[in-house]
mmCIF file of C-alpha atoms in Angstrom:
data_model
loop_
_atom_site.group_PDB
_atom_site.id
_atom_site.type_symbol
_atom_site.label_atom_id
_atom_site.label_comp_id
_atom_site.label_asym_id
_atom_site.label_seq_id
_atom_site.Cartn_x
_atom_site.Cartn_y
_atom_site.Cartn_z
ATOM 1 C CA UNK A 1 111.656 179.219 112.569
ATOM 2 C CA UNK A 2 111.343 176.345 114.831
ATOM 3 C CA UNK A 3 108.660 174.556 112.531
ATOM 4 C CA UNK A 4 111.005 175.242 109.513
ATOM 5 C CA UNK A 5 114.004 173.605 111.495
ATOM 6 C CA UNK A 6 111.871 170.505 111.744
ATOM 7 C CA UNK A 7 110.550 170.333 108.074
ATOM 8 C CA UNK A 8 114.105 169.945 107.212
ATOM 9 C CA UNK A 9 115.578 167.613 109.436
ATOM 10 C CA UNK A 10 112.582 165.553 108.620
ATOM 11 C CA UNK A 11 113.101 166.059 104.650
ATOM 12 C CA UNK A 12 116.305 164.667 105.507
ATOM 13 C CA UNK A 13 115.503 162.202 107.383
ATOM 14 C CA UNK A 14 113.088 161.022 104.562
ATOM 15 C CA UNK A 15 115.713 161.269 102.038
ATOM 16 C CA UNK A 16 117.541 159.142 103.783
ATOM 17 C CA UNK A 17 115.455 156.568 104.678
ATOM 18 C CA UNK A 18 114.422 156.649 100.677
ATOM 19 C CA UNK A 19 118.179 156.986 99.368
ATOM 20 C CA UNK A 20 118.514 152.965 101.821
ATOM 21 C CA UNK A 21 115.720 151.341 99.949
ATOM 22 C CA UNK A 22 116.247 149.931 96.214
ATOM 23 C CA UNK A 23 114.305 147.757 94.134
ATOM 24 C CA UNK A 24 115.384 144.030 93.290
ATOM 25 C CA UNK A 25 114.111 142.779 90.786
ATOM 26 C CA UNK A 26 115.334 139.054 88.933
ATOM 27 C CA UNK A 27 114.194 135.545 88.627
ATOM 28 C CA UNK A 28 114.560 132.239 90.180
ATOM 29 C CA UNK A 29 115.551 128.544 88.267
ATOM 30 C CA UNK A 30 116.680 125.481 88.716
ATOM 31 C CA UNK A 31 120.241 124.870 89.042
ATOM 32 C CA UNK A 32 120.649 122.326 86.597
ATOM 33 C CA UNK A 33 118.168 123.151 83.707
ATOM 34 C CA UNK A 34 118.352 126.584 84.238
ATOM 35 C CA UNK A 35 114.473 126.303 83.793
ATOM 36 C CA UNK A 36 112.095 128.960 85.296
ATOM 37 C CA UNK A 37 110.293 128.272 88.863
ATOM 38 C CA UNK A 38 107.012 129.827 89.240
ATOM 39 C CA UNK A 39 105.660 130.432 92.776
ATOM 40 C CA UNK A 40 108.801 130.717 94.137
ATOM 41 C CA UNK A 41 108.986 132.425 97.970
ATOM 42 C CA UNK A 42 111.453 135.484 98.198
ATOM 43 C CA UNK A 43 110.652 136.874 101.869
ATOM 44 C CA UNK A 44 113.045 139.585 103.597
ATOM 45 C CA UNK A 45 115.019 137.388 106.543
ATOM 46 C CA UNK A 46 113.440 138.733 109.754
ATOM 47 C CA UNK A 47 110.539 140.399 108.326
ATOM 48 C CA UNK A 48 106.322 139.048 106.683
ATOM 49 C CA UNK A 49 107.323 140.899 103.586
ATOM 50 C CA UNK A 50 107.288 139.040 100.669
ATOM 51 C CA UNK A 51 106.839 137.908 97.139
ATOM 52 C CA UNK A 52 106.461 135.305 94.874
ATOM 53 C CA UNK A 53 107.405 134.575 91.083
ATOM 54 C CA UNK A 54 105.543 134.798 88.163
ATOM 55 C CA UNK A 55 105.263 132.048 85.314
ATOM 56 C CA UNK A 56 108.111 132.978 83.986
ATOM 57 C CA UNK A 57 110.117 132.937 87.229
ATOM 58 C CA UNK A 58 110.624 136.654 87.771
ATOM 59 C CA UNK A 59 110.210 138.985 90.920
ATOM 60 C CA UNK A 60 110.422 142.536 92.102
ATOM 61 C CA UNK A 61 110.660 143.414 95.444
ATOM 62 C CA UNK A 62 111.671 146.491 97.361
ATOM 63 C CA UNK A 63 114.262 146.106 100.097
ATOM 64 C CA UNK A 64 116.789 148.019 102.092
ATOM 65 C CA UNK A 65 120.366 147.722 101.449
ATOM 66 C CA UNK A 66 121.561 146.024 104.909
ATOM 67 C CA UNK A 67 118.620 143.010 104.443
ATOM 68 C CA UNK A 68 118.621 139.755 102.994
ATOM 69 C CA UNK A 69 116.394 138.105 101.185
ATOM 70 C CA UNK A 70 115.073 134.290 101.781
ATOM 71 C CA UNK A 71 114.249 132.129 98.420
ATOM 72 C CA UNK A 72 112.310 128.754 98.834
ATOM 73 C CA UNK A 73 110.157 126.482 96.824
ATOM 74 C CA UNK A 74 108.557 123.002 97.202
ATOM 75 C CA UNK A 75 111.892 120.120 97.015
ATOM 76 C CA UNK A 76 114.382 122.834 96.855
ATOM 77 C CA UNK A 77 116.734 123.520 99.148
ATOM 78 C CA UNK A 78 116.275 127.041 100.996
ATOM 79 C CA UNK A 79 118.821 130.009 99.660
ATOM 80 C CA UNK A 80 119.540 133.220 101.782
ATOM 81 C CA UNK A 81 120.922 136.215 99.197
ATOM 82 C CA UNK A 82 122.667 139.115 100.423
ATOM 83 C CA UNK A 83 124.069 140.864 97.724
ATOM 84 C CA UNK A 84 121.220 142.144 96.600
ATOM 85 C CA UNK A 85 121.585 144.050 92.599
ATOM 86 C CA UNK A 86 118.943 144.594 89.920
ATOM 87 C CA UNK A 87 118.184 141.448 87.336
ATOM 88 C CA UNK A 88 119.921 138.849 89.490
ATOM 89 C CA UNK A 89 119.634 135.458 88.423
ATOM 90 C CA UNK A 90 119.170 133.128 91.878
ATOM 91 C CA UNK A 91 119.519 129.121 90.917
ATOM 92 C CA UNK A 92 118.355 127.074 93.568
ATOM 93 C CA UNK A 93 119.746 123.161 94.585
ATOM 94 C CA UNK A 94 117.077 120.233 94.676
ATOM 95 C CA UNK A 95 116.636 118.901 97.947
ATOM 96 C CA UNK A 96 116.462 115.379 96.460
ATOM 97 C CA UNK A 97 118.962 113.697 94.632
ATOM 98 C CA UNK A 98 116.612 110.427 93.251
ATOM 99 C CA UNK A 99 118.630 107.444 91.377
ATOM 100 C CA UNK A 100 117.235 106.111 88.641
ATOM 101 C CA UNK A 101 114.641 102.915 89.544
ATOM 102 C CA UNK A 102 113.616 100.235 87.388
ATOM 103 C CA UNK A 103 110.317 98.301 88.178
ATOM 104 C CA UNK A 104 110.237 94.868 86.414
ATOM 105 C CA UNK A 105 107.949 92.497 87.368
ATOM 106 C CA UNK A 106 110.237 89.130 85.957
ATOM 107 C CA UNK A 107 110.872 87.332 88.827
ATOM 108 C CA UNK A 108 108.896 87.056 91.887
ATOM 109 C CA UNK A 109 110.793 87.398 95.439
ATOM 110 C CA UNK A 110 111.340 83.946 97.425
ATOM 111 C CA UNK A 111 108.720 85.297 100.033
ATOM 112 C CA UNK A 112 106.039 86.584 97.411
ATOM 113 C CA UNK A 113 102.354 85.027 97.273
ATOM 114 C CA UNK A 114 103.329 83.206 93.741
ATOM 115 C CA UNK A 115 103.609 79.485 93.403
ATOM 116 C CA UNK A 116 106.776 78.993 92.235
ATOM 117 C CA UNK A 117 109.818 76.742 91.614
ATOM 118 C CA UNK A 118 113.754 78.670 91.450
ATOM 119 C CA UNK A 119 115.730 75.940 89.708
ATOM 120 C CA UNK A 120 119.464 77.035 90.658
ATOM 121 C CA UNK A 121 122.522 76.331 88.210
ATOM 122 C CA UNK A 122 123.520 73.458 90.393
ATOM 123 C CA UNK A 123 120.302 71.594 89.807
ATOM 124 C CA UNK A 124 120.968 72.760 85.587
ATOM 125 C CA UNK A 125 124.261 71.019 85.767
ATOM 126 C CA UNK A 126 122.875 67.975 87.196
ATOM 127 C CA UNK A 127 120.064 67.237 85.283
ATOM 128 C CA UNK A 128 121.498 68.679 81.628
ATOM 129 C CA UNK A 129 122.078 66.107 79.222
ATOM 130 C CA UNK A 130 121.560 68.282 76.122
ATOM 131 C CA UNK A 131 118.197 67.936 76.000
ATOM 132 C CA UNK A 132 115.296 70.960 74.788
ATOM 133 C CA UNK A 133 114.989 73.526 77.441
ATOM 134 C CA UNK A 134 111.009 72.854 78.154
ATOM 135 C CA UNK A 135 111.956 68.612 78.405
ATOM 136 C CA UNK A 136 114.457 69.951 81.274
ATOM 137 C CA UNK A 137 112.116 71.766 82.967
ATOM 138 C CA UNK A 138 109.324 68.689 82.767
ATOM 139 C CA UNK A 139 112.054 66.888 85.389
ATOM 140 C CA UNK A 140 112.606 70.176 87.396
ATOM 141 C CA UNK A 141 108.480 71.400 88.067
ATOM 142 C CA UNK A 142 105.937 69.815 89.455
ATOM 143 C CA UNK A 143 102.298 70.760 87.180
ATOM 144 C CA UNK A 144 105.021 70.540 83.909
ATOM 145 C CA UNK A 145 104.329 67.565 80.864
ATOM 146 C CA UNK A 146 105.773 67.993 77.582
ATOM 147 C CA UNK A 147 105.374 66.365 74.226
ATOM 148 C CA UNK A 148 108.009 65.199 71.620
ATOM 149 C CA UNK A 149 107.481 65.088 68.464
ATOM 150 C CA UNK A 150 110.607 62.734 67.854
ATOM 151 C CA UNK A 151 110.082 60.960 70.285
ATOM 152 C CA UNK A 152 113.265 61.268 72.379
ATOM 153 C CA UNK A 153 112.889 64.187 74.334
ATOM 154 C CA UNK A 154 115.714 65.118 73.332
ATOM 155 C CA UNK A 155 115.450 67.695 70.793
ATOM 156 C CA UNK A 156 113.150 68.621 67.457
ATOM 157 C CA UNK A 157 110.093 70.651 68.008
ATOM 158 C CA UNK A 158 108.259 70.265 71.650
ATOM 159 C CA UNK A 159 105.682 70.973 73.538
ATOM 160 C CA UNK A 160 104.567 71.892 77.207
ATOM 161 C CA UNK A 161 101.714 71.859 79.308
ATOM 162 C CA UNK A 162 101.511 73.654 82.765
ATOM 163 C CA UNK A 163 98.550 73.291 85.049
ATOM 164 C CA UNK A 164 97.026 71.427 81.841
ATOM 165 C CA UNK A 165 96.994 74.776 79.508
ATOM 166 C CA UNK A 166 98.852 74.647 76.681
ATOM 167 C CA UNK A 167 102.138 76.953 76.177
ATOM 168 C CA UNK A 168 100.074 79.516 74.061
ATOM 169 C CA UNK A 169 98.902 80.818 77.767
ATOM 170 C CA UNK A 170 102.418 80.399 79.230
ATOM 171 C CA UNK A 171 104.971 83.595 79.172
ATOM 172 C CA UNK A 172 108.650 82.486 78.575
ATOM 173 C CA UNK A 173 110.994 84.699 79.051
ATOM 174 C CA UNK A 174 114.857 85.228 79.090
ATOM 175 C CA UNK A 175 116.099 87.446 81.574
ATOM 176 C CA UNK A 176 112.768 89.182 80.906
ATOM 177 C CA UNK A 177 112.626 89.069 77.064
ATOM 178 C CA UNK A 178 109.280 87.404 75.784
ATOM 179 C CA UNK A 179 110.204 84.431 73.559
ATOM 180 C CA UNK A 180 106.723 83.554 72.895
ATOM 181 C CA UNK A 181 106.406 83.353 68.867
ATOM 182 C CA UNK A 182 104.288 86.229 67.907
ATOM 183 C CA UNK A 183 101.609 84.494 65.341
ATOM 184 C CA UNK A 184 100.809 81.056 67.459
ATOM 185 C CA UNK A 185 102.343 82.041 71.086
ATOM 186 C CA UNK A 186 104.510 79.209 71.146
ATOM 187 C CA UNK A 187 108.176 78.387 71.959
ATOM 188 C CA UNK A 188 110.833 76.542 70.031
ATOM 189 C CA UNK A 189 114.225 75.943 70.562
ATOM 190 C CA UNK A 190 114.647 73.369 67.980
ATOM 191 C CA UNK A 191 117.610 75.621 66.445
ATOM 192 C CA UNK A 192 119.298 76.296 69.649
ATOM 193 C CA UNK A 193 118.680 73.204 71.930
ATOM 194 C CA UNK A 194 121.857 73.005 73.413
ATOM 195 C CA UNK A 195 120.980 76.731 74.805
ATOM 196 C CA UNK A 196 120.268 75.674 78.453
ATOM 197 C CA UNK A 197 123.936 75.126 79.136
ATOM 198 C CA UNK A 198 123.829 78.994 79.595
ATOM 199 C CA UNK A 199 121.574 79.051 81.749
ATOM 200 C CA UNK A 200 122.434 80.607 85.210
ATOM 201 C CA UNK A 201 118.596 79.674 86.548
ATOM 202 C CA UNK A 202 115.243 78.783 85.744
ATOM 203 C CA UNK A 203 112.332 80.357 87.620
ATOM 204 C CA UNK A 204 108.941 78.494 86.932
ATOM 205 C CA UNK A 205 105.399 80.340 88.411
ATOM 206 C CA UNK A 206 102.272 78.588 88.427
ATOM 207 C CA UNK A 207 99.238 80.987 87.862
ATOM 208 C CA UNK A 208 99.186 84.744 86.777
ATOM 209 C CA UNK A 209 102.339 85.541 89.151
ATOM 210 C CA UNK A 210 104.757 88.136 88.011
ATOM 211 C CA UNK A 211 105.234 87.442 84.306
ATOM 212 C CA UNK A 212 107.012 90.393 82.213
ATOM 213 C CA UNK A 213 105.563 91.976 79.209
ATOM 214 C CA UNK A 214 104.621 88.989 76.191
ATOM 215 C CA UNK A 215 102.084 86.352 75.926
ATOM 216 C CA UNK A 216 99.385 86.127 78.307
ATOM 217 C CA UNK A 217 100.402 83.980 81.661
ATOM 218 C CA UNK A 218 96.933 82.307 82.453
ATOM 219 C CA UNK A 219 98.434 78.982 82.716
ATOM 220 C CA UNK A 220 102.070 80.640 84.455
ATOM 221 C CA UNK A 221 104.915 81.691 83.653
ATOM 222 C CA UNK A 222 109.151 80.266 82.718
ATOM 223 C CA UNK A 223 111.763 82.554 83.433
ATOM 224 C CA UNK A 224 115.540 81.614 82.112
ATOM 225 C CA UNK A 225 118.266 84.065 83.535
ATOM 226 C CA UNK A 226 121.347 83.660 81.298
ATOM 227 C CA UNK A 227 124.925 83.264 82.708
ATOM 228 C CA UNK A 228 126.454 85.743 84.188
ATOM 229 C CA UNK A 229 129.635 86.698 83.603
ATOM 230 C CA UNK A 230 130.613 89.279 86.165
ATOM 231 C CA UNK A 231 129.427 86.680 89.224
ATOM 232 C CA UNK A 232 131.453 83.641 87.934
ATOM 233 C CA UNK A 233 134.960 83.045 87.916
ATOM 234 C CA UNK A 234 137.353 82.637 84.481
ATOM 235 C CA UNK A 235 137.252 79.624 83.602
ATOM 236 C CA UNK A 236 137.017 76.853 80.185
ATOM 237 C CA UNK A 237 135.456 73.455 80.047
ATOM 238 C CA UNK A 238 134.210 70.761 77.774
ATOM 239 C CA UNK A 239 131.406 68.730 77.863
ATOM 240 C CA UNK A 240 131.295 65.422 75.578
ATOM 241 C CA UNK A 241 128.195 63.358 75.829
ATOM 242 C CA UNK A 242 126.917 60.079 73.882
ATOM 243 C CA UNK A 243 123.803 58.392 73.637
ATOM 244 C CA UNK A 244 121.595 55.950 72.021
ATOM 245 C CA UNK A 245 121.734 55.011 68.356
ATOM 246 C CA UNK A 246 125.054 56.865 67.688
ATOM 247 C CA UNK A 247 124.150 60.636 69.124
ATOM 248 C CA UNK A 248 126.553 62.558 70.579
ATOM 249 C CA UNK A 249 127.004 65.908 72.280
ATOM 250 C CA UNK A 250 130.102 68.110 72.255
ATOM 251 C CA UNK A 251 129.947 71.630 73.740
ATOM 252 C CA UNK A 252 132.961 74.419 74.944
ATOM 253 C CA UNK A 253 132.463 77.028 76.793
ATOM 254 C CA UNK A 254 134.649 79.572 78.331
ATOM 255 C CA UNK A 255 134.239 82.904 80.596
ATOM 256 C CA UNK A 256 136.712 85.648 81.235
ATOM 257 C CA UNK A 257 135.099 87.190 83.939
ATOM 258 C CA UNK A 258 134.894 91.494 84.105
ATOM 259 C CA UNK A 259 138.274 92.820 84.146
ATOM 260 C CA UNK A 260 139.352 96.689 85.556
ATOM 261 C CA UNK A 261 137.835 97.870 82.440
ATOM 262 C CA UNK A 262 134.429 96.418 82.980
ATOM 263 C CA UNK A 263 134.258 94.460 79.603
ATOM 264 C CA UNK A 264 134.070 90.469 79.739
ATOM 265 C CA UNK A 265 133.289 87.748 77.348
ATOM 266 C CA UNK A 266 131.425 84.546 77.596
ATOM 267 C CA UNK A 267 130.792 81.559 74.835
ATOM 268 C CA UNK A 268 128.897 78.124 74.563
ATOM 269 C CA UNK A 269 129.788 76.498 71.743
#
């Protein structure tokens, strides 16, 4: 009677302990694109039981109903569950939230190994007469000599030697666009010599240095940065110029600056 007594209580018992256990089952993804992580952790808090996801994210896992279950995985942030129910979706946070970056190798920092010369806006002003952009830079760089084919250095076509290597093996940029023609490698700016006037700087390197993506550097490389209209003030001005055998030079410009909107406008004329 005794033993039969005991065969009960323990079938109860067992009953029990059975009727406390279920079976979760789900999958694990990322938060944002909802997309499947495989080798997921899902441990029970407190306890060395565990799982881990297939390759398509999914689990099963048997658990009693008073535990919780732990989900982690590599540069996500840890999750603790504890309503536990069959098919459950769990959507885990990254543990990094990583900005865009943008590597361009354009200009090269005032403390890089390059042999360079920054030529600021000041220094543009100063020494801008109206003149072709490479007879500017001849006054400007040391290892520069140009050629003109007029004669007046001026304007017309042009050309420039740095190091004593023609401008084939020189990479001119603006604001990191190659301007290098694409048949001979040169550079003209017969058509749009009075474009230095919107220039906000000129960076000249001497050897390989940091050149961008266009003709090949050997001899170095010419950076122009463009004005820049959300650092300067509004403002309008005209420049009138005159020179030998009857030239002259007229050019407006004007800036509006960035307004609340973030739109601005700037012209050389």
């Amino acid at each position: 009677m005794k033993k039969s007594i005991l065969f009960l209580l323990w079938s109860v018992w067992a009953f029990q302990g059975m009727a406390q256990t279920t079976t979760v089952s789900g999958s694990v993804v990322d938060e944002q694109t909802e997309e499947p992580l495989i080798g997921a952790a899902i441990q029970v808090v407190g306890k060395n039981t565990g799982v881990v996801t297939d390759d398509q994210g999914r689990f099963s896992i048997e658990v009693k109903k008073s535990e919780r279950l732990e989900i982690s995985y590599l540069g996500y942030k840890t999750t603790i569950v504890s309503e536990l129910s069959d098919n459950v979706t769990i959507k885990l946070e990254s543990a990094y939230e990583l900005e865009q970056l943008i590597i361009k190798g354009v200009r090269a920092a005032p403390l890089a190994p390059v042999t360079q010369t920054n030529v600021s806006k000041k220094q543009i002003d100063d020494n801008y007469v109206g003149q072709h952009p490479i007879f500017m830079i001849d006054r400007l760089s040391p290892s520069i000599t140009s050629f003109s084919e007029s004669g007046t250095s001026i304007g017309n076509y042009g050309q420039i030697r740095l190091r004593g290597i023609g401008q084939e093996r020189i990479n001119f940029t603006l604001n990191g666009v190659p301007l290098n023609d694409m048949i001979d490698h040169g550079v003209f700016f017969s058509n749009i010599t009075d474009i230095s006037s919107s220039f906000n700087s000129i960076q000249v390197q001497r050897g390989v240095g940091t050149s961008a993506a266009g003709a090949s550097s050997y001899a170095g490389s010419v950076n122009f940065e463009s004005f820049n209209v959300s650092e300067s003030p509004e403002f309008s001005e005209v420049q009138l110029g005159a020179g030998s055998f009857g030239t002259y030079r007229a050019n407006f410009s004007t800036n509006t600056g960035v307004n609340e909107k973030g739109f601005g406008f700037y012209s050389s004329i």
